[in-house]
Each structure stands twice: as C-alpha cells, then as structure tokens.
Amino acid sequence: MTTARQPAGTLTAADTGRKVLLRGWVGRRRDLGELIFLTVRDRSGIVQVLFDRARSGDEPVLRAGDARPEDVVEIEGEVVRRGAAQVNREIPTGEIEIVASRLEFLARAETPPFLPEDRTNATEELRLQYRYIDLRRPTMLQNFVLRDEIAFRVRRTLHELGFLEVETPMLTKSTPEGARDYLVPSRVHPGKFYALPQSPQLFKQILMVSGFERYFQIARCFRDEDLRADRQPEFTQIDIEMSFGTEEDVFAVVEAVLAAAFGAAGIEAQRPFTRLTYAEAMERYGTDRPDLRYALPLCDLAPSAAGSAFAPFQKALAGEGTVRGLRVPGGAGVSRKKLDEWTETARSYGASGLVWAKRAGGESSSPARKAMGDAAFEKLLAAGEIADGDLLLAVADRAPVVCAALAALRGAAAREIGAIDTSRHAFCWVTEFPLFGRDEKTGAWFPMNHPFTSPRMEDLDLLESDPGGARARAYDVVLDGEELGSGSIRIHRADVQERVFRALGITEAEGRERFGFLLEALQYGAPPHGGIALGLDRICMIAAGASSLRDVIAFPKTTSGSDLMTGSPSPVAPEQLRDLAIAPVRPPES
Ligand code: ASP
C-alpha cells in the first residue's frame, strides 16, 4: 500500500512516529559523511529530512549524498522529534524532522542561476529571466496565495450583490482611456486592425443598455504608455458597472468589495470611507490622491506674501501664480542637507525653488529672511502658524507647480518627522473632478477620465461657456496616497454625449467613426448608469506589503515592456508579415 503524499510544511510534533511520503524540491544539503540533511520544499512549506546509515540504510544515504538544490525528489520516512537543542524556531516544522528510508529522484536539476530563497542577491533581471525559479521563493508564493484569496473574495462579494461576471472581447476597437492602443493586424481584412482593450468601458456601458443592470469582470487591460516603475503595459482591473444607481450606490458596492479584498490581508477598511471633493483635496493636500494617515494640511500664504517685497513671491503673484506652504510641526530640527534635498524635490516639479523658515528656541531663521525683511518674514511665519520648534516650507509659482511640489514635500516631511502611522490605513473618496483638463501646449480640452463621463447636471451649460469650470460626476478611491480606482456616472443621453464630444473637438463624423456603436446604443433606451474600475494589481501589491507590482504579477514585463523569460516582443517570420499584408520594417538603429 502506498502512503498518501504529505504536504511538507504541515508536519508537527503531533505527527511524531508517523510514516510519511514527501514529494518536492531539494533546498539545502548538509553533508556530514555519515549523516546527511536535506531540506525538502513543496507548496506548503519546508521540512528537514535526515539520512543516516543506521536508520536509513546505505542506498538512501548514497543517493542523498548526490542530491543537488532544486532536484525533484520523492522521500519516504518517519517523523521524529528533534532534541531540544536542535529545534529550529524559524520554520513551522522546526520541532521535527523526517528520518528517510527511501529517496527517488523524480527529476534532476541543473545548478540554478540563484537559489529560490527569500533573501536573494539575484538582480531583478535574472529573477525575471528565470521567473519559474523566482516564483519558488516563499514570499512570491505567498503573494499569489493572497492574490487568489483577494480575487475570490471580490468575486464572492460581487456575486452576492447580484453582479454578473461577463467577459468582453480582447480583439476590439479602440477605447479612449488616454493611452496608445496595442494594435493587432487582421489577416482576413488586410490593412485593418483590432485594438486590444484599454478597458472594457464601452462594452460595460452597452451591457447596461442590454439590461444586465449589474456587471463586473476581472478584466485584462492594455495600454501602450511610456512605462514608469509602477506601471505595466497589461494589467488587471476589477471592472464594475451598474444601472439606475447614483454615486452612493457605487460607493457602497466598492467599499464592500475593498473591505473584503483587504480583509484577506488582515487590513481593516473603516467604512464609510472619508470623502472630499477634488477642490478640497487640492486645496488641503495639493493632490487628488491624498494620504490621510496624517494631517499636515497646506496653507495659503498668498495674502501675507503679497505684502512682502521678496522677488520670488512678487513674481509668482504678479502672474497667475500663488504662494502656498506647509507647516511641519516639530520640523525645526530637519537638517540642512534634507532641506537642500527638498529644494531639489521642489525643483523637480518645476518650482524655481523652496523657501524654508524655522523657529527654534525663540529664534526665527531662514535664508530668505534678509531679502524678505523682518516684518514681512514675521508675517509669513504667522500666516503659516509656525510655533516654536516648527518648520515652514513655502513654494511660489503657478498653482499646478505649487500643488505638485508641496504634495511631494508633504509626503517627504511626514516620513521625516515620523508622522505616518503605518499600522493604520486611510481610504477615501475624491469626488467632483473637473470634467476636462487642458493641454498646456495646444490649448485643447481633453477628458480628465474618458469622454463618457457625465457632467454634473448643474454644470451642463458650462460645456459651451466655460468647459474648464464644468465638474464631472467622477470619483476616485484612494488608499494611503495611492489611487486604487476611478470611475464615474456616465452620460446616458445621446444629446449630452454629443455636446461633450463637441466641447472636446470631436466632430460628429469622428465620433460616429470611433464610437458610433455606443452613440447608437444610447438611442435605444439606455438606463442611467455608472461604475468604476479598481486596479487589482495595485490592491494586491499594497495588501501583500510588496514594493513592486512585479511582485504580484506572475509574468510581468520590465519598464521597457519586455518579457525577459519569453523574450517578447520578438521579430516574426517574413511569411507571417506577408499573410498580414504588412511590409517588413527595419528596426531603428540603436
Ligand atoms: N474605464 C475606466 C478606466 O479604466 C474606469 C471607469 O470609468 O469605470 O479607468
């Protein structure tokens, strides 16, 4: 009779005396001649296996002596308790070991380029190239166990709330989410292309027109953007859409989904989430994704700066600029080196510089004091409510530059003074986004989200008179300064949709050509509807406490969009191009 296979990581002292069968990978080998120790790893964990001549017999000892890291083995043996001095508290099975009576190699392994252990010196490139070995590392495995649990909870929650999971096409037409499309040439229709979906946006709206009422999908999306460290060209969204609801209904669903998802990692989502409008977020924190684990609100220094002859202030206020600041409580002790670093941070956001001032031991000081004059300087400190021991950071520039610089400095200052309580998590909604943004170079309006977002009804007339002033029924959900998702109540009337297209400079013909099918659908009885998309990869990354999206995506791409394991993208055979009616391109000289 064969013994059933035992998961290695589940054995405890309670199993002492049991005969067990293990199958897994060899980790480390310690060879003491008469005694050989192997660790054996499988999905459940690791256990130590002992081979000794007296108890195991000659052949198993001989074979164990030949075992190498990452060989796949089958081992039979008996669970024995370790002596008190041998107990290993670092692993759950540390109280016992297996005395082996048999060892078979199910597969031999070449020397791996690195050992799949949590602490590794392997470069990320090597880890991505040998991804199958990297994924053997216990923390990587744990990340995917967590990801599976999160996806399962999301599905269960949405299913219980009456949402239907529906798949939408991968080979489709362009969806305007603001990125470039990945195009797929059609062989059957030479010269024509599919686009991979940037999101299922148009399909989910059409499912609402079809009367599905509540849709979701754990959907793959593709965006050909210049990649940044925290982006992937293909990523996964929890895509949601619902009919007949308002913002309140969407918020309730999303809060339930996120509470369930983060619950998988023991992170509590305090409900209801805090809410603030876009205007409030920009005013208080300089960003539409504020980290609310700490206060540190920005302050308006323009009225006091107006009275000073300080040239940078005057310059900003003479144009369309402003002067705003940040009080860093207890920040007077921040080093000069740090302040220089923060000045560089402010410059990296386009600011001409950073003005700092501190009050310590009753003395106020600042490199700008002299240029500002004592009275104006004191007025500035008073406006910033700077008390003894505090630091004031001020930036004078165009409003978007001031906001971006101070938002970054707010985070840096919070870290510096230890104001972030990392045991807490702060979820919030940011609402009432502007409907449009404006391209600084061309002056053209573009949709802040996508062109199907509904304006607030009271702002409808601004579409023609003041497009920049129109607010959208759009919202973002933010966690600890990271955007988890964004969505909106949609336009469900063809006439409003046309007005929005017009404001965006999309002609009727262009609108018809790009999204005619949606416009047409809106004419056949479209219910009011809205939804959201939540970034599953980012949720998993935060829940796992990982520092990179690549640690929660099984086969991710590098920042230049390459898959180092498969070697994609790669050239294709000339015949394939001929079939697709595509002329070969010479790669640009590098
Ligand atoms: N389609 C949007 C996006 O992918 C989300 C939404 O509006 O539901 O960002």
Coordinates of C-alpha atoms and ligand atoms in Angstrom, one line a residue:
M1 CA 0.0 0.0 0.0
T2 CA 1.4 3.4 -0.8
T3 CA 1.2 6.1 1.8
A4 CA -0.6 9.3 0.7
R5 CA 1.6 12.3 0.0
Q6 CA 2.0 14.6 2.9
P7 CA 2.5 18.3 2.5
A8 CA 5.9 19.0 3.9
G9 CA 5.1 22.2 5.7
T10 CA 2.2 20.8 7.7
L11 CA 4.1 18.3 9.8
T12 CA 4.3 19.0 13.5
A13 CA 5.3 17.2 16.7
A14 CA 1.8 15.7 16.8
D15 CA 2.9 13.6 13.7
T16 CA 5.8 12.0 15.6
G17 CA 6.1 8.3 14.7
R18 CA 4.1 8.6 11.5
K19 CA 5.4 7.2 8.2
V20 CA 5.1 9.9 5.5
L21 CA 5.7 10.3 1.8
L22 CA 7.0 13.6 0.6
R23 CA 7.4 15.0 -2.9
G24 CA 9.1 18.3 -3.5
W25 CA 12.3 20.2 -4.3
V26 CA 15.6 19.8 -2.5
G27 CA 16.6 23.0 -0.8
R28 CA 19.8 22.9 1.1
R29 CA 22.0 19.9 1.7
R30 CA 24.3 19.5 4.7
D31 CA 26.7 16.5 4.3
L32 CA 28.4 15.3 7.4
G33 CA 29.5 12.0 5.9
E34 CA 27.6 9.5 8.0
L35 CA 24.7 12.0 8.3
I36 CA 23.1 14.0 5.5
F37 CA 20.5 16.6 6.0
L38 CA 18.3 17.8 3.1
T39 CA 15.5 20.4 3.3
V40 CA 12.6 19.5 1.2
R41 CA 10.2 22.2 0.0
D42 CA 6.8 22.0 -1.6
R43 CA 3.9 24.5 -1.8
S44 CA 3.0 24.0 1.9
G45 CA 6.5 24.8 3.2
I46 CA 9.7 23.1 4.1
V47 CA 10.8 20.3 6.4
Q48 CA 14.2 18.8 7.2
V49 CA 15.0 15.3 6.2
L50 CA 17.8 13.2 7.8
F51 CA 19.6 10.4 6.2
D52 CA 21.8 8.2 8.4
R53 CA 23.3 4.8 7.7
A54 CA 22.0 3.2 10.8
R55 CA 18.4 4.1 10.3
S56 CA 18.1 4.9 6.6
G57 CA 20.3 2.2 5.1
D58 CA 23.2 2.6 2.7
E59 CA 21.5 3.3 -0.6
P60 CA 19.3 6.3 0.5
V61 CA 22.4 7.8 2.1
L62 CA 24.3 7.3 -1.1
R63 CA 21.6 9.0 -3.1
A64 CA 21.2 11.8 -0.6
G65 CA 24.9 12.5 -1.0
D66 CA 24.2 13.1 -4.7
A67 CA 21.2 15.3 -4.2
R68 CA 21.6 18.9 -5.5
P69 CA 19.5 22.0 -4.9
E70 CA 16.2 22.0 -6.9
D71 CA 16.2 18.3 -7.7
V72 CA 12.7 17.0 -7.5
V73 CA 12.6 14.1 -5.1
E74 CA 10.2 11.6 -3.5
I75 CA 11.1 10.6 0.0
E76 CA 9.6 8.1 2.4
G77 CA 10.4 8.3 6.1
E78 CA 9.3 8.6 9.7
V79 CA 8.6 11.8 11.6
V80 CA 10.8 12.1 14.7
R81 CA 11.0 14.8 17.3
R82 CA 14.2 16.8 17.3
G83 CA 16.2 17.1 20.5
A84 CA 15.6 20.4 22.4
A85 CA 18.9 21.8 21.2
Q86 CA 18.1 21.0 17.5
V87 CA 14.7 22.7 17.4
N88 CA 14.6 25.4 14.6
R89 CA 12.2 28.1 15.6
E90 CA 12.5 29.8 12.2
I91 CA 10.3 27.3 10.4
P92 CA 6.9 25.9 11.4
T93 CA 8.1 22.3 11.1
G94 CA 11.2 23.1 13.2
E95 CA 10.3 20.8 16.1
I96 CA 10.5 17.6 14.0
E97 CA 12.5 16.1 11.1
I98 CA 12.0 13.1 8.8
V99 CA 14.3 10.1 9.1
A100 CA 14.3 8.9 5.5
S101 CA 14.1 5.3 4.4
R102 CA 13.9 5.9 0.7
L103 CA 14.8 8.6 -1.8
E104 CA 14.0 8.7 -5.5
F105 CA 14.8 11.5 -8.0
L106 CA 11.7 12.4 -9.9
A107 CA 13.8 15.0 -11.9
R108 CA 17.3 16.3 -11.6
A109 CA 18.1 20.0 -11.8
E110 CA 20.9 21.9 -13.3
T111 CA 22.6 24.3 -10.9
P112 CA 20.1 27.1 -10.7
P113 CA 21.2 30.7 -11.5
F114 CA 20.2 31.6 -8.0
L115 CA 18.6 29.8 -5.0
P116 CA 14.9 30.4 -4.6
E117 CA 15.2 31.9 -1.1
D118 CA 13.5 35.0 0.3
R119 CA 16.8 36.7 0.9
T120 CA 18.4 36.8 -2.6
N121 CA 21.1 38.8 -4.2
A122 CA 19.8 38.0 -7.7
T123 CA 19.2 41.0 -9.8
E124 CA 15.7 41.7 -10.9
E125 CA 16.7 41.0 -14.5
L126 CA 17.9 37.5 -13.6
R127 CA 14.7 36.9 -11.5
L128 CA 12.6 37.8 -14.4
Q129 CA 14.6 35.8 -16.9
Y130 CA 14.3 32.7 -14.6
R131 CA 10.8 33.6 -13.4
Y132 CA 9.9 30.0 -12.6
I133 CA 12.7 29.8 -10.1
D134 CA 11.9 33.3 -8.7
L135 CA 8.3 32.2 -8.2
R136 CA 9.6 29.3 -6.0
R137 CA 10.7 31.9 -3.4
P138 CA 8.3 31.6 -0.4
T139 CA 7.3 35.2 -0.3
M140 CA 6.5 35.1 -4.0
L141 CA 4.3 32.1 -3.5
Q142 CA 2.6 33.8 -0.5
N143 CA 1.8 36.8 -2.7
F144 CA 0.0 34.6 -5.2
V145 CA -1.9 32.8 -2.4
L146 CA -3.0 36.2 -1.2
R147 CA -3.9 37.4 -4.7
D148 CA -6.0 34.3 -5.3
E149 CA -7.8 34.9 -2.0
I150 CA -8.4 38.6 -2.9
A151 CA -9.8 37.7 -6.3
F152 CA -12.0 35.0 -4.8
R153 CA -13.4 37.4 -2.2
V154 CA -14.0 40.1 -4.8
R155 CA -15.9 37.6 -6.9
R156 CA -17.9 36.3 -4.0
T157 CA -18.8 39.8 -2.8
L158 CA -19.9 41.0 -6.2
H159 CA -21.8 37.8 -6.9
E160 CA -23.7 38.1 -3.6
L161 CA -24.6 41.7 -4.5
G162 CA -26.1 40.5 -7.8
F163 CA -23.4 41.4 -10.2
L164 CA -22.9 39.2 -13.3
E165 CA -19.4 38.3 -14.4
V166 CA -19.3 38.9 -18.2
E167 CA -16.3 38.6 -20.5
T168 CA -15.8 41.2 -23.1
P169 CA -13.6 40.9 -26.2
M170 CA -9.9 41.3 -26.4
L171 CA -9.8 41.8 -30.1
T172 CA -11.8 45.0 -30.3
K173 CA -11.9 48.6 -31.3
S174 CA -10.1 51.5 -29.6
T175 CA -11.3 52.6 -26.2
P176 CA -10.3 56.1 -25.3
E177 CA -8.6 55.9 -21.9
G178 CA -5.9 58.3 -22.9
A179 CA -3.1 55.9 -23.8
R180 CA -1.9 54.5 -27.1
D181 CA -3.5 51.3 -28.3
Y182 CA -1.8 48.0 -28.9
L183 CA -2.9 47.1 -32.4
V184 CA -3.4 43.6 -33.8
P185 CA -3.5 43.3 -37.6
S186 CA -6.3 41.4 -39.2
R187 CA -5.2 38.7 -41.7
V188 CA -8.7 38.3 -43.1
H189 CA -9.1 42.1 -43.6
P190 CA -5.7 43.2 -44.9
G191 CA -4.8 46.7 -43.8
K192 CA -7.3 46.7 -40.9
F193 CA -6.6 46.4 -37.2
Y194 CA -8.1 45.4 -34.0
A195 CA -7.1 47.2 -30.8
L196 CA -6.5 45.4 -27.6
P197 CA -8.9 47.0 -25.0
Q198 CA -7.5 49.8 -22.8
S199 CA -10.5 48.9 -20.7
P200 CA -13.9 47.2 -21.2
Q201 CA -15.5 50.7 -20.9
L202 CA -17.7 50.7 -24.0
F203 CA -18.8 47.1 -23.6
K204 CA -19.8 47.5 -20.0
Q205 CA -21.9 50.5 -20.8
I206 CA -23.6 48.6 -23.6
L207 CA -24.3 45.7 -21.2
M208 CA -26.3 48.3 -19.2
V209 CA -28.2 49.2 -22.3
S210 CA -28.8 45.5 -22.7
G211 CA -30.5 45.4 -19.3
F212 CA -27.9 43.4 -17.4
E213 CA -28.1 46.0 -14.6
R214 CA -25.1 44.8 -12.6
Y215 CA -21.9 43.7 -14.4
F216 CA -18.3 43.0 -13.3
Q217 CA -15.3 41.5 -14.7
I218 CA -11.7 40.8 -13.6
A219 CA -10.5 42.2 -16.8
R220 CA -7.2 42.4 -18.5
C221 CA -6.4 45.9 -20.0
F222 CA -3.7 47.0 -22.3
R223 CA -2.2 50.5 -22.5
D224 CA 0.8 51.4 -24.6
E225 CA 2.3 54.1 -22.5
D226 CA 5.7 55.2 -21.7
L227 CA 6.2 52.9 -18.8
R228 CA 7.1 54.1 -15.3
A229 CA 8.4 52.0 -12.5
D230 CA 4.9 51.3 -11.1
R231 CA 3.1 50.6 -14.4
Q232 CA 2.6 47.5 -16.5
P233 CA 1.5 47.6 -20.1
E234 CA -1.0 44.9 -19.4
F235 CA -2.8 44.9 -16.1
T236 CA -5.9 43.7 -14.4
Q237 CA -8.9 45.7 -13.3
I238 CA -11.9 44.8 -11.2
D239 CA -14.3 46.4 -13.7
I240 CA -17.8 47.3 -12.4
E241 CA -20.9 48.9 -13.9
M242 CA -24.4 49.3 -12.5
S243 CA -27.7 50.7 -13.7
F244 CA -30.2 53.0 -12.0
G245 CA -27.8 54.0 -9.3
T246 CA -26.1 57.1 -8.2
E247 CA -22.6 57.7 -6.8
E248 CA -23.9 56.5 -3.4
D249 CA -24.7 53.0 -4.8
V250 CA -21.3 52.7 -6.5
F251 CA -19.6 53.8 -3.3
A252 CA -21.4 51.2 -1.2
V253 CA -20.5 48.4 -3.6
V254 CA -16.9 49.4 -3.8
E255 CA -16.5 49.8 -0.1
A256 CA -17.8 46.3 0.4
V257 CA -15.5 44.9 -2.3
L258 CA -12.4 46.7 -0.9
A259 CA -13.3 45.7 2.7
A260 CA -13.5 42.1 1.6
A261 CA -10.3 42.3 -0.5
F262 CA -8.1 43.9 2.1
G263 CA -9.6 41.7 4.8
A264 CA -7.7 38.9 3.1
A265 CA -4.5 40.5 4.4
G266 CA -6.0 41.4 7.8
I267 CA -6.2 45.1 6.8
E268 CA -9.4 46.7 8.1
A269 CA -11.2 49.2 5.8
Q270 CA -13.0 51.6 8.1
R271 CA -16.4 52.3 6.5
P272 CA -17.8 54.7 5.3
F273 CA -14.7 56.0 3.6
T274 CA -13.8 59.6 4.2
R275 CA -15.0 61.9 1.3
L276 CA -13.6 65.1 -0.1
T277 CA -14.1 66.9 -3.3
Y278 CA -11.3 67.4 -5.8
A279 CA -11.3 71.1 -4.9
E280 CA -10.9 70.3 -1.2
A281 CA -8.2 67.7 -1.9
M282 CA -6.2 70.2 -4.0
E283 CA -6.6 73.0 -1.5
R284 CA -5.7 70.9 1.6
Y285 CA -3.2 68.5 0.2
G286 CA -2.2 69.7 -3.3
T287 CA -3.1 66.3 -4.8
D288 CA -6.1 64.4 -5.8
R289 CA -4.8 61.3 -4.1
P290 CA -4.0 62.5 -0.6
D291 CA -2.5 60.3 2.1
L292 CA -4.9 60.8 5.0
R293 CA -2.9 58.7 7.5
Y294 CA -1.5 62.1 8.7
A295 CA -2.8 65.7 8.7
L296 CA -0.2 68.2 7.5
P297 CA -2.5 70.4 5.5
L298 CA -1.2 73.0 3.2
C299 CA -1.7 76.7 4.0
D300 CA -2.4 79.7 1.8
L301 CA 0.4 82.2 2.2
A302 CA -0.6 84.5 -0.7
P303 CA -2.2 87.2 1.3
S304 CA 0.8 87.6 3.6
A305 CA 3.3 87.1 0.7
A306 CA 1.5 89.9 -1.2
G307 CA 2.8 92.4 1.3
S308 CA 6.4 91.4 1.0
A309 CA 8.9 92.8 -1.4
F310 CA 10.5 89.3 -1.8
A311 CA 11.1 88.9 -5.5
P312 CA 10.1 85.2 -6.0
F313 CA 6.8 86.0 -4.2
Q314 CA 6.2 89.1 -6.3
K315 CA 7.0 87.3 -9.5
A316 CA 4.5 84.5 -8.8
L317 CA 1.7 86.8 -7.6
A318 CA 2.2 89.2 -10.5
G319 CA 1.3 86.4 -12.9
E320 CA -1.3 83.8 -12.4
G321 CA 0.8 82.2 -9.6
T322 CA 0.3 81.7 -5.9
V323 CA 2.2 81.2 -2.7
R324 CA 1.4 78.3 -0.5
G325 CA 3.1 76.5 2.3
L326 CA 3.3 73.6 4.6
R327 CA 3.8 73.8 8.4
V328 CA 6.0 70.9 9.6
P329 CA 5.3 70.6 13.3
G330 CA 8.5 69.9 15.2
G331 CA 10.4 70.2 11.9
A332 CA 12.8 72.9 13.1
G333 CA 15.4 70.1 13.6
V334 CA 15.3 68.9 10.0
S335 CA 18.9 69.0 8.7
R336 CA 20.3 71.5 6.2
K337 CA 21.1 68.5 4.0
K338 CA 17.5 67.4 4.0
L339 CA 16.3 70.9 3.2
D340 CA 18.7 71.0 0.2
E341 CA 17.3 67.7 -0.9
W342 CA 13.7 69.0 -0.6
T343 CA 14.7 72.1 -2.5
E344 CA 15.7 69.7 -5.3
T345 CA 12.4 67.9 -5.0
A346 CA 10.5 71.2 -5.4
R347 CA 12.6 72.0 -8.5
S348 CA 12.0 68.6 -10.0
Y349 CA 8.3 69.6 -10.1
G350 CA 9.1 72.7 -12.0
A351 CA 9.3 75.1 -9.0
S352 CA 12.0 77.7 -9.1
G353 CA 12.9 76.9 -5.5
L354 CA 11.8 76.3 -2.0
V355 CA 11.7 78.9 0.8
W356 CA 12.1 77.5 4.2
A357 CA 11.9 79.1 7.6
K358 CA 12.2 77.7 11.1
R359 CA 11.6 78.9 14.7
A360 CA 13.6 77.3 17.4
G361 CA 14.5 78.5 20.9
G362 CA 12.5 81.7 20.3
E363 CA 14.7 82.5 17.2
S364 CA 13.3 82.6 13.7
S365 CA 15.7 81.9 10.8
S366 CA 15.6 81.5 7.0
P367 CA 18.0 82.1 4.2
A368 CA 15.2 84.3 2.7
R369 CA 14.8 86.4 5.8
K370 CA 17.1 89.2 4.8
A371 CA 15.6 89.5 1.3
M372 CA 12.1 89.5 2.8
G373 CA 12.6 92.0 5.5
D374 CA 11.9 91.3 9.2
A375 CA 8.3 92.4 9.2
A376 CA 7.3 90.5 6.1
F377 CA 9.1 87.5 7.4
E378 CA 7.3 87.5 10.7
K379 CA 4.0 88.0 8.9
L380 CA 4.8 84.9 6.8
L381 CA 5.5 82.8 9.8
A382 CA 2.4 84.0 11.5
A383 CA 0.3 83.1 8.4
G384 CA 1.9 79.6 8.5
E385 CA 1.1 79.4 12.2
I386 CA 4.7 78.5 12.9
A387 CA 5.2 77.8 16.6
D388 CA 8.5 77.2 18.4
G389 CA 10.1 74.1 17.0
D390 CA 8.2 74.2 13.7
L391 CA 9.4 74.4 10.1
L392 CA 7.7 76.2 7.3
L393 CA 8.1 75.2 3.7
A394 CA 6.8 77.7 1.0
V395 CA 6.6 77.5 -2.7
A396 CA 5.7 80.4 -5.1
D397 CA 4.8 79.5 -8.6
R398 CA 1.9 78.6 -10.9
A399 CA -0.7 76.8 -8.9
P400 CA -0.2 73.3 -10.5
V401 CA 3.5 73.5 -9.8
V402 CA 3.0 74.7 -6.3
C403 CA 0.5 71.9 -5.6
A404 CA 2.7 69.1 -7.1
A405 CA 5.8 70.3 -5.3
L406 CA 4.1 70.7 -1.9
A407 CA 2.2 67.4 -2.2
A408 CA 5.5 65.7 -2.7
L409 CA 7.1 67.6 0.2
R410 CA 4.1 66.8 2.4
G411 CA 4.9 63.1 2.0
A412 CA 8.6 63.6 2.5
A413 CA 8.1 65.7 5.6
A414 CA 5.6 63.2 7.1
R415 CA 8.2 60.5 6.6
E416 CA 10.9 62.7 8.1
I417 CA 9.1 63.6 11.3
G418 CA 7.6 60.1 11.7
A419 CA 4.0 61.3 11.3
I420 CA 2.9 58.2 9.3
D421 CA 1.2 55.6 11.4
T422 CA 1.9 52.6 9.2
S423 CA -0.3 50.4 11.2
R424 CA -3.3 52.4 10.0
H425 CA -4.8 52.6 6.5
A426 CA -6.9 55.5 5.3
F427 CA -9.3 55.0 2.5
C428 CA -11.0 58.0 0.9
W429 CA -13.2 59.1 -2.0
V430 CA -12.3 62.1 -4.0
T431 CA -15.3 63.4 -5.9
E432 CA -16.4 66.2 -8.3
F433 CA -13.4 66.1 -10.6
P434 CA -13.2 68.7 -13.3
L435 CA -14.7 67.2 -16.5
F436 CA -11.9 68.4 -18.7
G437 CA -8.3 69.2 -18.5
R438 CA -6.5 71.5 -20.9
D439 CA -3.4 70.7 -22.9
E440 CA -0.9 73.4 -22.0
K441 CA 0.7 73.4 -25.4
T442 CA -2.3 73.2 -27.8
G443 CA -5.0 74.7 -25.5
A444 CA -7.3 71.8 -26.4
W445 CA -9.6 70.3 -23.8
F446 CA -9.2 66.6 -23.0
P447 CA -11.4 64.4 -20.8
M448 CA -10.0 64.0 -17.3
N449 CA -11.3 60.4 -17.2
H450 CA -12.8 59.4 -20.5
P451 CA -15.4 61.2 -22.8
F452 CA -18.3 59.1 -21.5
T453 CA -18.2 60.7 -18.0
S454 CA -21.3 62.7 -17.1
P455 CA -21.0 66.3 -16.3
R456 CA -22.9 67.4 -13.1
M457 CA -26.3 68.4 -14.4
E458 CA -26.0 71.9 -12.9
D459 CA -22.8 72.4 -14.9
L460 CA -24.3 71.3 -18.2
D461 CA -24.4 74.8 -19.7
L462 CA -20.7 75.3 -18.9
L463 CA -19.9 72.8 -21.6
E464 CA -20.1 75.6 -24.1
S465 CA -19.5 78.7 -22.0
D466 CA -16.7 77.6 -19.6
P467 CA -15.6 74.0 -20.3
G468 CA -12.8 74.2 -17.7
G469 CA -15.3 75.1 -15.0
A470 CA -17.6 72.0 -15.6
R471 CA -17.4 69.4 -12.9
A472 CA -17.8 65.7 -13.6
R473 CA -19.8 63.1 -11.7
A474 CA -16.4 61.3 -11.4
Y475 CA -14.7 59.8 -8.4
D476 CA -11.5 58.2 -7.4
V477 CA -11.0 55.8 -4.5
V478 CA -7.6 56.4 -2.7
L479 CA -5.7 54.4 -0.1
D480 CA -2.8 55.9 1.8
G481 CA -1.9 58.2 -1.1
E482 CA -2.4 55.6 -3.9
E483 CA -5.2 55.7 -6.4
L484 CA -7.0 52.3 -6.2
G485 CA -9.6 53.1 -8.8
S486 CA -11.5 55.6 -10.7
G487 CA -15.0 55.8 -12.2
S488 CA -18.0 57.9 -12.9
I489 CA -21.7 58.2 -13.5
R490 CA -21.9 58.0 -17.3
I491 CA -23.7 60.0 -19.9
H492 CA -26.8 58.1 -20.9
R493 CA -28.3 60.6 -23.3
A494 CA -27.1 60.8 -26.8
D495 CA -27.7 64.6 -26.9
V496 CA -25.4 65.2 -23.9
Q497 CA -22.8 62.8 -25.3
E498 CA -22.8 64.9 -28.5
R499 CA -22.3 68.1 -26.6
V500 CA -19.4 66.6 -24.7
F501 CA -17.8 65.4 -27.9
R502 CA -18.2 68.9 -29.4
A503 CA -16.5 70.5 -26.4
L504 CA -13.7 68.1 -26.9
G505 CA -13.4 69.0 -30.5
I506 CA -14.5 65.5 -31.6
T507 CA -16.5 66.1 -34.8
E508 CA -19.7 64.3 -35.5
A509 CA -18.1 62.2 -38.2
E510 CA -15.2 61.3 -35.9
G511 CA -17.5 60.5 -33.0
R512 CA -19.5 58.2 -35.3
E513 CA -16.5 56.6 -36.7
R514 CA -14.8 55.9 -33.3
F515 CA -17.8 55.1 -31.1
G516 CA -20.8 55.2 -33.4
F517 CA -21.9 51.9 -31.9
L518 CA -22.2 53.4 -28.4
L519 CA -23.9 56.5 -29.6
E520 CA -26.4 54.3 -31.5
A521 CA -27.0 52.1 -28.4
L522 CA -27.7 55.2 -26.3
Q523 CA -30.6 55.9 -28.7
Y524 CA -32.4 52.6 -27.9
G525 CA -33.3 53.1 -24.3
A526 CA -30.2 53.5 -22.1
P527 CA -30.7 53.4 -18.3
P528 CA -28.8 55.9 -16.1
H529 CA -25.7 54.0 -15.2
G530 CA -22.2 54.3 -13.7
G531 CA -19.3 52.3 -12.5
I532 CA -15.7 52.1 -11.6
A533 CA -12.5 50.1 -12.3
L534 CA -10.2 49.1 -9.4
G535 CA -6.6 48.2 -10.0
L536 CA -6.3 44.6 -8.8
D537 CA -2.6 44.5 -9.2
R538 CA -2.1 47.6 -7.0
I539 CA -4.6 46.3 -4.4
C540 CA -2.6 43.0 -4.2
M541 CA 0.7 44.9 -4.0
I542 CA -0.5 47.0 -1.1
A543 CA -2.2 44.1 0.7
A544 CA 0.9 42.0 0.3
G545 CA 3.2 44.8 1.5
A546 CA 5.2 44.4 -1.7
S547 CA 7.1 47.2 -3.1
S548 CA 6.6 46.5 -6.8
L549 CA 3.7 45.5 -9.0
R550 CA 6.0 42.9 -10.5
D551 CA 5.9 41.0 -7.2
V552 CA 2.2 40.3 -7.5
I553 CA 2.1 39.6 -11.3
A554 CA 3.2 36.1 -12.2
F555 CA 4.8 37.0 -15.6
P556 CA 5.3 40.8 -15.6
K557 CA 7.2 43.0 -18.0
T558 CA 10.2 45.2 -17.4
T559 CA 9.8 49.0 -17.5
S560 CA 10.6 48.8 -21.2
G561 CA 7.8 46.4 -21.8
S562 CA 9.9 43.3 -22.4
D563 CA 9.2 39.8 -21.1
L564 CA 12.7 38.6 -20.2
M565 CA 11.6 35.0 -19.8
T566 CA 9.9 34.5 -23.2
G567 CA 12.0 37.2 -25.0
S568 CA 8.9 39.1 -26.2
P569 CA 8.5 41.3 -28.1
S570 CA 10.4 39.5 -30.8
P571 CA 10.7 39.6 -34.6
V572 CA 8.3 37.4 -36.6
A573 CA 8.8 35.3 -39.7
P574 CA 8.6 37.2 -43.1
E575 CA 5.7 34.9 -44.1
Q576 CA 3.7 36.0 -41.1
L577 CA 4.1 39.6 -42.1
R578 CA 3.2 38.7 -45.7
D579 CA 0.0 37.0 -44.5
L580 CA -0.9 40.2 -42.7
A581 CA -0.1 42.4 -45.6
I582 CA 2.5 44.2 -43.6
A583 CA 5.8 45.3 -45.1
P584 CA 8.8 44.4 -43.1
V585 CA 10.2 47.3 -41.1
R586 CA 13.8 47.8 -40.4
P587 CA 14.3 48.2 -36.6
P588 CA 15.6 51.7 -35.8
E589 CA 19.3 51.8 -35.4
S590 CA 20.2 51.8 -31.8
Ligands
ASP1 N1 -12.8 52.7 -17.7 C1 -12.3 53.5 -16.7 C2 -10.8 53.1 -16.5 O1 -10.3 52.1 -16.9 C3 -12.9 53.2 -15.4 C4 -14.3 53.5 -15.3 O2 -14.7 54.7 -15.6 O3 -15.1 52.7 -15.0 O4 -10.0 53.9 -15.9

